[in-house]
GROMACS .gro file of C-alpha atoms in nm:
model
   92
    1UNK     CA    1  -0.130   1.525  -2.488
    2UNK     CA    2  -0.388   1.608  -2.717
    3UNK     CA    3  -0.360   1.924  -2.907
    4UNK     CA    4  -0.661   2.157  -2.946
    5UNK     CA    5  -0.721   2.493  -3.156
    6UNK     CA    6  -1.003   2.708  -3.031
    7UNK     CA    7  -1.065   2.935  -3.312
    8UNK     CA    8  -1.354   3.173  -3.415
    9UNK     CA    9  -1.393   3.369  -3.763
   10UNK     CA   10  -1.167   3.657  -3.615
   11UNK     CA   11  -0.981   3.500  -3.316
   12UNK     CA   12  -1.087   3.772  -3.084
   13UNK     CA   13  -1.407   3.797  -2.875
   14UNK     CA   14  -1.609   3.444  -2.837
   15UNK     CA   15  -1.269   3.230  -2.888
   16UNK     CA   16  -1.084   3.414  -2.631
   17UNK     CA   17  -1.389   3.405  -2.371
   18UNK     CA   18  -1.404   3.017  -2.502
   19UNK     CA   19  -1.040   2.958  -2.421
   20UNK     CA   20  -1.068   3.084  -2.104
   21UNK     CA   21  -1.332   2.889  -2.009
   22UNK     CA   22  -1.213   2.535  -2.157
   23UNK     CA   23  -0.865   2.641  -1.965
   24UNK     CA   24  -1.046   2.606  -1.645
   25UNK     CA   25  -1.233   2.287  -1.779
   26UNK     CA   26  -0.934   2.156  -1.869
   27UNK     CA   27  -0.764   2.235  -1.525
   28UNK     CA   28  -1.040   2.148  -1.319
   29UNK     CA   29  -1.059   1.778  -1.504
   30UNK     CA   30  -0.671   1.694  -1.550
   31UNK     CA   31  -0.738   1.669  -1.928
   32UNK     CA   32  -0.398   1.591  -2.118
   33UNK     CA   33  -0.472   1.876  -2.337
   34UNK     CA   34  -0.278   2.150  -2.449
   35UNK     CA   35  -0.484   2.461  -2.591
   36UNK     CA   36  -0.394   2.708  -2.873
   37UNK     CA   37  -0.587   3.014  -2.965
   38UNK     CA   38  -0.655   3.140  -3.349
   39UNK     CA   39  -0.874   3.256  -3.607
   40UNK     CA   40  -1.028   3.019  -3.840
   41UNK     CA   41  -0.787   3.070  -4.149
   42UNK     CA   42  -0.529   2.837  -3.932
   43UNK     CA   43  -0.747   2.546  -3.904
   44UNK     CA   44  -0.634   2.425  -4.256
   45UNK     CA   45  -0.253   2.475  -4.139
   46UNK     CA   46  -0.343   2.282  -3.780
   47UNK     CA   47  -0.219   1.941  -3.768
   48UNK     CA   48  -0.333   1.870  -3.376
   49UNK     CA   49  -0.632   1.631  -3.286
   50UNK     CA   50  -0.951   1.847  -3.178
   51UNK     CA   51  -1.096   2.203  -3.293
   52UNK     CA   52  -1.340   2.381  -3.054
   53UNK     CA   53  -1.562   2.626  -3.198
   54UNK     CA   54  -1.898   2.756  -3.180
   55UNK     CA   55  -2.182   2.572  -3.293
   56UNK     CA   56  -2.262   2.774  -3.568
   57UNK     CA   57  -1.932   2.759  -3.682
   58UNK     CA   58  -1.827   2.371  -3.662
   59UNK     CA   59  -2.028   2.310  -3.975
   60UNK     CA   60  -1.830   2.539  -4.202
   61UNK     CA   61  -1.477   2.332  -4.099
   62UNK     CA   62  -1.592   1.972  -4.103
   63UNK     CA   63  -1.372   1.729  -4.260
   64UNK     CA   64  -1.064   2.011  -4.189
   65UNK     CA   65  -0.976   1.850  -3.879
   66UNK     CA   66  -0.997   1.517  -3.703
   67UNK     CA   67  -1.251   1.595  -3.431
   68UNK     CA   68  -1.487   1.915  -3.375
   69UNK     CA   69  -1.629   2.033  -3.089
   70UNK     CA   70  -1.918   2.286  -3.132
   71UNK     CA   71  -2.010   2.498  -2.840
   72UNK     CA   72  -2.374   2.633  -2.790
   73UNK     CA   73  -2.331   2.849  -2.504
   74UNK     CA   74  -1.985   2.958  -2.425
   75UNK     CA   75  -2.015   3.037  -2.096
   76UNK     CA   76  -2.155   2.698  -1.988
   77UNK     CA   77  -1.833   2.503  -1.846
   78UNK     CA   78  -2.070   2.216  -1.778
   79UNK     CA   79  -2.126   2.173  -2.161
   80UNK     CA   80  -1.772   2.232  -2.252
   81UNK     CA   81  -1.674   1.946  -1.943
   82UNK     CA   82  -1.931   1.712  -2.105
   83UNK     CA   83  -1.818   1.740  -2.504
   84UNK     CA   84  -1.456   1.709  -2.401
   85UNK     CA   85  -1.522   1.380  -2.233
   86UNK     CA   86  -1.680   1.279  -2.557
   87UNK     CA   87  -1.388   1.372  -2.707
   88UNK     CA   88  -1.183   1.153  -2.488
   89UNK     CA   89  -1.370   0.870  -2.450
   90UNK     CA   90  -1.358   0.852  -2.857
   91UNK     CA   91  -0.984   0.858  -2.825
   92UNK     CA   92  -0.947   0.522  -2.630
   0.00000   0.00000   0.00000
């Protein structure tokens, strides 16, 4: 089981919406992924496998986690699914 953190600057609006969409995609695809939600401040102490955030924030935290997914449209489940599939393919 992989560990993911969904975070934005404040840990409220956009990342909470993104967590809902990611949870839906994870369930629909039966991805072995446990999803947590927090603020960017917690990225430094996060020991998991994957950070999922908004695309504009992803560049700010590069190098702090093993793998980052930057989402352009948080309502686009197809984008989330495609990027999660790429993540899991990279882990094989």
